[in-house]
Tab-separated table of C-alpha atoms in Angstrom:
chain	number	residue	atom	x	y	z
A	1	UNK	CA	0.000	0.000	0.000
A	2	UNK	CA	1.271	3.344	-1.032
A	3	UNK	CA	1.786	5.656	1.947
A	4	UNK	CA	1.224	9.306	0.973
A	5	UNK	CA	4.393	11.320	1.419
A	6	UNK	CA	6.965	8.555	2.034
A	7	UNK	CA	9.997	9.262	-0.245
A	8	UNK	CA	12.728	8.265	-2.163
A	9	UNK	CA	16.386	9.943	-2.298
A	10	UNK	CA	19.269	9.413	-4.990
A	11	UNK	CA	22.002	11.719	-3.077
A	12	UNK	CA	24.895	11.852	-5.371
A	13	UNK	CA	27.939	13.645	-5.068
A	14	UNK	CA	26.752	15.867	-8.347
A	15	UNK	CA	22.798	15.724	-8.305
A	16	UNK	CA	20.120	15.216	-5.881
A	17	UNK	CA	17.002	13.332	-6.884
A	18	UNK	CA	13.859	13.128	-4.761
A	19	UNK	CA	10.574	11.375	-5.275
A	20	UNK	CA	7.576	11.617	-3.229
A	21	UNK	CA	4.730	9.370	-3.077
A	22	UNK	CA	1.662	10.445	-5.001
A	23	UNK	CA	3.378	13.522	-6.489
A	24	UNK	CA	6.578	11.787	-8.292
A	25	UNK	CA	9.609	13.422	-9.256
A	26	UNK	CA	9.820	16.587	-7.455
A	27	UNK	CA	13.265	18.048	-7.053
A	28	UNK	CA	16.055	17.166	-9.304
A	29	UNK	CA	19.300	20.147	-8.107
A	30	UNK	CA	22.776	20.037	-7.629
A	31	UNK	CA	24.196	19.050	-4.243
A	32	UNK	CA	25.416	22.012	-3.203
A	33	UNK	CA	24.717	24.778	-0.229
A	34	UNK	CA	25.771	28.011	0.288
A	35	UNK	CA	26.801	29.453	3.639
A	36	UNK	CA	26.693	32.953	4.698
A	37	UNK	CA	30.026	33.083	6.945
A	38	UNK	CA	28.885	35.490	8.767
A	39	UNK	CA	26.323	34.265	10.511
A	40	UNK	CA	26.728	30.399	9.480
A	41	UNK	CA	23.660	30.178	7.882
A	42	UNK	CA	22.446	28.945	4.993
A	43	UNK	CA	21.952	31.250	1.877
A	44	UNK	CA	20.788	29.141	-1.045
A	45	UNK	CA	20.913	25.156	-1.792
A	46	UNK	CA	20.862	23.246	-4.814
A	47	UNK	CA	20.887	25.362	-7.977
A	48	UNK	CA	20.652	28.784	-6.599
A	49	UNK	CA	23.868	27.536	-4.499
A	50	UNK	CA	25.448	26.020	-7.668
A	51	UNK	CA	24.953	29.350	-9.242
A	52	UNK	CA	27.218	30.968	-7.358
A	53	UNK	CA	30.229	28.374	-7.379
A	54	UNK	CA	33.366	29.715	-8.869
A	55	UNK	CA	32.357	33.528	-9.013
A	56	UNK	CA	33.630	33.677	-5.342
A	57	UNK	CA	30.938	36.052	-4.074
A	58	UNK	CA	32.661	37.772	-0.722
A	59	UNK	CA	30.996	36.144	2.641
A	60	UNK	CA	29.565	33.306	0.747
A	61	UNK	CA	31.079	29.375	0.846
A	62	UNK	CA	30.240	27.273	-1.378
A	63	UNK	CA	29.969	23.526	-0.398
A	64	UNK	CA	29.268	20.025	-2.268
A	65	UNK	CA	29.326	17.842	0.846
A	66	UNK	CA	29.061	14.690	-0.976
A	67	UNK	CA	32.542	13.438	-2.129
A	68	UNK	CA	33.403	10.237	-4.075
A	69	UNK	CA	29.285	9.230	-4.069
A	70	UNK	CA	29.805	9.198	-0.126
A	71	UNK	CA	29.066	11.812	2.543
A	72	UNK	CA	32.311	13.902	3.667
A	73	UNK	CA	30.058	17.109	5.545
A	74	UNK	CA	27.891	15.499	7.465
A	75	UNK	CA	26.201	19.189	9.080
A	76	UNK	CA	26.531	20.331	5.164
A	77	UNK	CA	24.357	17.545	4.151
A	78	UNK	CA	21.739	17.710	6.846
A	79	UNK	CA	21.376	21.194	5.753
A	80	UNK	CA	21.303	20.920	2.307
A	81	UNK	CA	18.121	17.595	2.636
A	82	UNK	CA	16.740	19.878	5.233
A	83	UNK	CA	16.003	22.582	2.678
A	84	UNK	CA	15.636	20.093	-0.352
A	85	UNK	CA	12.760	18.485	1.929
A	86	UNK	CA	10.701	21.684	3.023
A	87	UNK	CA	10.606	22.147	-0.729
A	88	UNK	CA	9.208	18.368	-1.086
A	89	UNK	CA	7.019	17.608	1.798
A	90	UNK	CA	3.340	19.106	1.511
A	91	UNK	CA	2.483	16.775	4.769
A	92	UNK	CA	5.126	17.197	7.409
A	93	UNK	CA	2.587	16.125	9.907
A	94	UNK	CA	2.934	12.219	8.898
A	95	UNK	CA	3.503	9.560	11.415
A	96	UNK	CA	6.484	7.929	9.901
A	97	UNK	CA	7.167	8.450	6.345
A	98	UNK	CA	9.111	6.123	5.169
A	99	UNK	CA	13.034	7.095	3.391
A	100	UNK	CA	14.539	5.070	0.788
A	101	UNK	CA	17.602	6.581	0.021
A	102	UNK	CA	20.582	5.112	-2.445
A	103	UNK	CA	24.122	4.630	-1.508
A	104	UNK	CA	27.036	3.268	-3.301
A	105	UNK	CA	27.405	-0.681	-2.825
A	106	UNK	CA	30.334	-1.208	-1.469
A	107	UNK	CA	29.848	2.063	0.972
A	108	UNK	CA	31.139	0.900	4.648
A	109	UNK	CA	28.998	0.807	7.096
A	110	UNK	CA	30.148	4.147	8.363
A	111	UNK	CA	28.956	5.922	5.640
A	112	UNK	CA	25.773	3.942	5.472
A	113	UNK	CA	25.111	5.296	8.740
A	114	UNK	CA	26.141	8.460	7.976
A	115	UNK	CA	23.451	8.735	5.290
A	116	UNK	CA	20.423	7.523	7.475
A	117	UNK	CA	21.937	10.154	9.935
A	118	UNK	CA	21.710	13.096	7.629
A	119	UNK	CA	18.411	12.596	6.794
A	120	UNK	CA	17.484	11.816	10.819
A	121	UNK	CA	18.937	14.893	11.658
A	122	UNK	CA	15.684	16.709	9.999
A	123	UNK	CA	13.137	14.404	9.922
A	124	UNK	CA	13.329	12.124	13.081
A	125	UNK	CA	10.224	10.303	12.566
A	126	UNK	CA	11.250	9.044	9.150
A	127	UNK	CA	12.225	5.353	9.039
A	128	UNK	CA	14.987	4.868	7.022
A	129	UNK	CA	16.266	2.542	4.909
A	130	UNK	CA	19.270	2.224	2.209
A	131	UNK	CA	19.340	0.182	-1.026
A	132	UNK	CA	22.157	-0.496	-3.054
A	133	UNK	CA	22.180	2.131	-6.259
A	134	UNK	CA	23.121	-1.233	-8.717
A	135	UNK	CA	19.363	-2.254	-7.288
A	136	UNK	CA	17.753	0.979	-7.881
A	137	UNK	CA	19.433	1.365	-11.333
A	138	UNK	CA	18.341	-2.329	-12.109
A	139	UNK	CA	14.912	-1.635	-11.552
A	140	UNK	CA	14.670	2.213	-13.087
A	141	UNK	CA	16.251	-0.026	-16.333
A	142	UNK	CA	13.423	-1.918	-16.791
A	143	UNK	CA	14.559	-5.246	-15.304
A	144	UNK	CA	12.187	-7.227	-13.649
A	145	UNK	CA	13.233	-8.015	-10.108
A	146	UNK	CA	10.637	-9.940	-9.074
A	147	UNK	CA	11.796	-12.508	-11.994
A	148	UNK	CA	14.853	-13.338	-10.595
A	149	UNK	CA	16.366	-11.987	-13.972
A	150	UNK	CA	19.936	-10.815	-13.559
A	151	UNK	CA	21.491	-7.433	-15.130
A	152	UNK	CA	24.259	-5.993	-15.742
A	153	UNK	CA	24.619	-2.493	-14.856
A	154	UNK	CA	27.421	0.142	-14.769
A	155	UNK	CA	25.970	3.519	-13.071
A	156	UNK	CA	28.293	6.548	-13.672
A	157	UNK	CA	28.279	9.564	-11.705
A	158	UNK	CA	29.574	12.627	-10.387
A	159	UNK	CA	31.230	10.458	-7.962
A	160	UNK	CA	31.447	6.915	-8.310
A	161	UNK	CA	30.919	4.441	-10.577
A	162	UNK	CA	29.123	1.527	-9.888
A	163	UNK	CA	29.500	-1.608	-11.642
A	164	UNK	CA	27.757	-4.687	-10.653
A	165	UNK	CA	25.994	-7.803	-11.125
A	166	UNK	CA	21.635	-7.727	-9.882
A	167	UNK	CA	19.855	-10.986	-9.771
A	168	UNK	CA	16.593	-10.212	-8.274
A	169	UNK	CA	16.886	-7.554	-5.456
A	170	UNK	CA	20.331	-8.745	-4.814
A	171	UNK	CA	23.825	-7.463	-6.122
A	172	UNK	CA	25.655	-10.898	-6.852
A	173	UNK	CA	29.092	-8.639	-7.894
A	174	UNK	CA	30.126	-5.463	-7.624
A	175	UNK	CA	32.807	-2.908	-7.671
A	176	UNK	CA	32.467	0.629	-6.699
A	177	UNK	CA	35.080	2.854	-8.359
A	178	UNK	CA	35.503	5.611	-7.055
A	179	UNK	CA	36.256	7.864	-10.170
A	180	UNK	CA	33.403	9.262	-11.620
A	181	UNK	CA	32.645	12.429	-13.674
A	182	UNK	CA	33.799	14.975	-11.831
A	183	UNK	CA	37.523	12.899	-12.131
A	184	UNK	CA	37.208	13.279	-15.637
A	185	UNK	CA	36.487	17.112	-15.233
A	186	UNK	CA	39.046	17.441	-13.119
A	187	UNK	CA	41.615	15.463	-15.512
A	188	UNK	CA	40.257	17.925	-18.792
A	189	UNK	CA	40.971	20.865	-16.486
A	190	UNK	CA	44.265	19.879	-15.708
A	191	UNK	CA	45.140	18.474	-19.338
A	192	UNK	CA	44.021	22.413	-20.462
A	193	UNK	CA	46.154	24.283	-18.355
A	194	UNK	CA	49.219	21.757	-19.094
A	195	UNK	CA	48.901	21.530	-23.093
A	196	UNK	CA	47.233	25.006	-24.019
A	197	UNK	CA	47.918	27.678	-21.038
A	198	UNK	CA	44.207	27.412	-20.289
A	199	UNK	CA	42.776	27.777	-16.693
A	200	UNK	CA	38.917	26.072	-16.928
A	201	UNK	CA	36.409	26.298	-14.676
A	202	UNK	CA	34.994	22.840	-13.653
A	203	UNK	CA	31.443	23.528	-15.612
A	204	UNK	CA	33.520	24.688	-19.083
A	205	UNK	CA	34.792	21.452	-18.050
A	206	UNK	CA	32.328	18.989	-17.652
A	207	UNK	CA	30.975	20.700	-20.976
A	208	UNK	CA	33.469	19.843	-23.020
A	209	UNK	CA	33.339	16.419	-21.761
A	210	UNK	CA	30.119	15.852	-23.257
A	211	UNK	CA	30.471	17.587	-26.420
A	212	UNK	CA	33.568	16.190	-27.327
A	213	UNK	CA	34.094	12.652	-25.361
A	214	UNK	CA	35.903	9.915	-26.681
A	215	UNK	CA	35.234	11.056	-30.135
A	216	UNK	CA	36.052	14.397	-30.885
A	217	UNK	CA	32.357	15.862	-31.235
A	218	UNK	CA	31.337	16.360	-34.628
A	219	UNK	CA	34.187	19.143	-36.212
A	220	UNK	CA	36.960	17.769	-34.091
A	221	UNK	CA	37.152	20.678	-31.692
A	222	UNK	CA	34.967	23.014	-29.514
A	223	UNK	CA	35.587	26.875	-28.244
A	224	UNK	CA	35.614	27.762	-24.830
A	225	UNK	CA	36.195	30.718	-22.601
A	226	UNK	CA	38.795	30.221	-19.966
A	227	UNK	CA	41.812	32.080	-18.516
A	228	UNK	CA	45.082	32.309	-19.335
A	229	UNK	CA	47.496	30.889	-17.240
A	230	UNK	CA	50.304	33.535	-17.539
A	231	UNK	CA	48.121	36.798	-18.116
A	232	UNK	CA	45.287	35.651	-16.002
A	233	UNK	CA	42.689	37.833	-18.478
A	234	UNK	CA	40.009	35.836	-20.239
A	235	UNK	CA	40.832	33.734	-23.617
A	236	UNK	CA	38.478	32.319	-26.458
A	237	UNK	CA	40.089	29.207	-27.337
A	238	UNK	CA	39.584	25.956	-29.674
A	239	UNK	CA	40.239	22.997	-27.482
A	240	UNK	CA	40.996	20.243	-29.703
A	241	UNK	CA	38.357	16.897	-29.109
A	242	UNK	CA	42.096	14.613	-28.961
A	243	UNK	CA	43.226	16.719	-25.921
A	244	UNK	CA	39.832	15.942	-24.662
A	245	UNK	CA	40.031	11.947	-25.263
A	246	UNK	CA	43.677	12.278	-24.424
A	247	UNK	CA	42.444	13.195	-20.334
A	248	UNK	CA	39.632	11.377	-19.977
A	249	UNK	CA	41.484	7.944	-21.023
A	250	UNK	CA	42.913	6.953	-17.705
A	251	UNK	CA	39.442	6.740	-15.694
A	252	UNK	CA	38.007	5.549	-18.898
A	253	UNK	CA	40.787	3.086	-19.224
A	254	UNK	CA	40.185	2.391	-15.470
A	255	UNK	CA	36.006	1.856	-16.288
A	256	UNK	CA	36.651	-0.674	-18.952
A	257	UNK	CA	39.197	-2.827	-16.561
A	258	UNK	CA	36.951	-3.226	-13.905
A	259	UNK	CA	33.905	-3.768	-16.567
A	260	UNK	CA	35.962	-6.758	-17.689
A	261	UNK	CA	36.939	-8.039	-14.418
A	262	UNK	CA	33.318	-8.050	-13.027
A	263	UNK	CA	32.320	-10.006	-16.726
A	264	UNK	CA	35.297	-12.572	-15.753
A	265	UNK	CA	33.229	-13.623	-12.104
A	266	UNK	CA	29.987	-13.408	-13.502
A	267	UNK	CA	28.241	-16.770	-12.122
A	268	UNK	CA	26.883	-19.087	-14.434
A	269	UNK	CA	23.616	-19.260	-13.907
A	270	UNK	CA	23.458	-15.215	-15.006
A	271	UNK	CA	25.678	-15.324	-17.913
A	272	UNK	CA	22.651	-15.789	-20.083
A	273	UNK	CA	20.202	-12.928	-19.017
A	274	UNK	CA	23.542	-10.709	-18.967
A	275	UNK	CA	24.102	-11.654	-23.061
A	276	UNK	CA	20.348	-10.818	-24.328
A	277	UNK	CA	19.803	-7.707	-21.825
A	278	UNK	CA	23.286	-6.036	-22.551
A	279	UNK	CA	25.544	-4.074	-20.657
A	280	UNK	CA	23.467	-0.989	-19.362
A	281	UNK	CA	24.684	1.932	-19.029
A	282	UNK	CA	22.912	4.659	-16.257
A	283	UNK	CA	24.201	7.201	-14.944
A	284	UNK	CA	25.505	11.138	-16.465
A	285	UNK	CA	28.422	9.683	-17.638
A	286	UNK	CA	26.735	7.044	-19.762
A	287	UNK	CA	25.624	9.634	-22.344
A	288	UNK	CA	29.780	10.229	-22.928
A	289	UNK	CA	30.268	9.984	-26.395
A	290	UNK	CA	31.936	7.152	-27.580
A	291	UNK	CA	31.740	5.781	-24.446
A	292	UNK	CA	28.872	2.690	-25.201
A	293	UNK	CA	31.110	1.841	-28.401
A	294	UNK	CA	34.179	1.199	-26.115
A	295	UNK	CA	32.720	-0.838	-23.586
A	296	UNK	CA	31.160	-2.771	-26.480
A	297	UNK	CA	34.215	-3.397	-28.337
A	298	UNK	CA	36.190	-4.090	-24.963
A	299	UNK	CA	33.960	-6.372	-23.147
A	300	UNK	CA	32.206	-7.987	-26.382
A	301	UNK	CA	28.933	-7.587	-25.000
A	302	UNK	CA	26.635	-5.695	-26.624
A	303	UNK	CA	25.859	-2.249	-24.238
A	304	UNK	CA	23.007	0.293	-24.574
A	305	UNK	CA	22.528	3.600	-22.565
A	306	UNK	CA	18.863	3.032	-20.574
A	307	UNK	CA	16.130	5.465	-20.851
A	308	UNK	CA	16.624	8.548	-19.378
A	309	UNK	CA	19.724	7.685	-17.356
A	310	UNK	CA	19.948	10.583	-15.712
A	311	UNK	CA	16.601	9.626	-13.568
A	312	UNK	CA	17.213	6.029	-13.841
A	313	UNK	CA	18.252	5.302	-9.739
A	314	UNK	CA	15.204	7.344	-8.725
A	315	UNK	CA	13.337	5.841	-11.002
A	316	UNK	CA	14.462	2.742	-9.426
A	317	UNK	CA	14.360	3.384	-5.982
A	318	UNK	CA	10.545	4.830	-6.670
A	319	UNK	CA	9.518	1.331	-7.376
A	320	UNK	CA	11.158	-0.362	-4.469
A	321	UNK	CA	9.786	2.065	-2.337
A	322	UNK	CA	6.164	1.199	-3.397
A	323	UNK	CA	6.748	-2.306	-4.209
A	324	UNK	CA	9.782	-3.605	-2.311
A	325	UNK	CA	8.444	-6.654	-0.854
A	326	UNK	CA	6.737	-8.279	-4.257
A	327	UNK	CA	10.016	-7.099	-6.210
A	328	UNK	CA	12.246	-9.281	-3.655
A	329	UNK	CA	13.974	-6.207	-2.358
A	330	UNK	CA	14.572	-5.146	1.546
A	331	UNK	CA	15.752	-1.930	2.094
A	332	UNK	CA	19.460	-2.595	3.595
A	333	UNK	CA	20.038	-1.864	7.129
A	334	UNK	CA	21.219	1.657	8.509
């Protein structure tokens, strides 16, 4: 039985998702906050905070307390749910809403704590419970749980990226790398400065990432605004698609190894269902381009990006949350 206002959280170190019961999707923002410190309070969240990042407005810090798909500012994150959830909840008077939230699968128990603490921290009367993002991503895919079926399924974030094995409500492998997008930003911002002079900001960044990729883009190149590293005034440049490729290839490189590895354990009994449903890719990151054609051609598996990948875990964890028990899933313990 669906009950009203009970919700569903995919907290990732770039994006925070959040479904409610009987309303949906409802907030889909960046996980950021913005503290006035001054006072210590907080001044925007999400994408008013986000806004703000890297124009260094005086009195103003801007945090992303998620790091590596895991909490690292625990008062941070409190914060920013608490204001992500008075934007969600119409009925803060319930009993006890229920909380599924998402967390990386091979997160210690720590940080599993760490996330049911957060969201405590605001909304005491919640009971909350964790699933393993593989599970969610699974399920928002389109595989049937309650089958038994088993997926493959490589989730990339901001973060981490989760590769793993699902049979049912259960992750049978897994590896959680913990190189994501925002590794590959960081690796095009560094390649920039090194090869052209060019100081990028980590948005001009993650831009080029997905207009270039693996394969160039379309003309080979794209032009940017950045600064230069000797002058420090603003430069329109060209930044070639091969200087692109050329930084992203070590936590690609480091994607398709533990792709393979995970294929090399894969039981059995699940190698069939993995062959006809494919490699799926979820996740920001799996809309890279190039990126489906390498795994492909590396793992010899056919691989296709899921529907709507960005929204894919909450889509997921949505149907857990509503119909857990029949789908053979139990929300993991805090």
């Amino acid at each position: 039985m669906r009950l009203r206002g009970s919700i569903a959280i995919d907290l990732g170190t770039a994006t925070t998702l959040i479904w409610v019961a009987g309303r949906g999707l409802v907030l889909d923002e960046p996980s950021a906050i913005a503290l006035d410190v001054s006072n210590g309070k907080v001044a925007a969240v999400g994408e008013q905070a986000d806004a703000l990042a890297g124009k260094e407005p005086e009195d103003i810090e801007i945090i992303y307390p998620l790091r590596d798909g895991v909490i690292a500012d625990l008062n941070a994150t409190a914060l920013m749910l608490n204001g992500f959830l008075k934007r969600s909840y119409r009925h803060a008077g319930l009993l006890r809403p229920k909380a599924l939230v998402c967390v990386p699968s091979r997160a210690t128990w720590v940080e599993r704590r760490s996330v049911a603490a957060a969201l405590e921290a605001r909304r005491p009367r919640a009971v909350v419970r964790l699933v393993d993002e593989p599970v969610a991503a699974a399920a928002g895919s389109g595989v049937d749980l309650a089958s038994g079926a088993g997926a493959f399924v490589v989730d990339l974030g901001g973060g981490t990226t989760e590769i793993a094995v699902v049979s049912g409500g259960r992750v049978v492998r897994a590896q959680s790398l913990r190189v994501a997008g925002n590794a590959m930003d960081d690796a095009i911002m560094h390649q920039a400065r090194t090869d052209l002079g060019l100081i990028l900001g980590r948005k001009t960044a993650a831009a080029l990432k997905m207009e270039l990729g693996l394969t160039g883009g379309e003309v080979g190149w794209a032009e940017t605004v950045g600064i230069d590293a000797a002058s420090r005034t603003p430069r329109v440049e060209r930044v070639p698609g091969k200087l692109v490729a050329t930084a992203l290839e070590h936590t690609v490189a480091a994607i398709i190894s533990a792709v393979q590895e995970t294929l090399s354990d894969i039981p059995p009994g699940i190698a069939e269902d993995v062959v006809r449903g494919r490699i799926r890719l979820a996740g920001g990151g799996a809309l890279l381009p190039g990126l489906v054609a390498r795994i492909e051609s590396s793992a010899d598996i056919g691989a296709l990006v899921v529907e709507d990948p960005l929204r894919c875990v909450i889509r997921g964890a949505a149907e857990i949350l509503e119909h857990g028990d029949s789908l053979g899933v139990v929300g993991l313990p805090k």
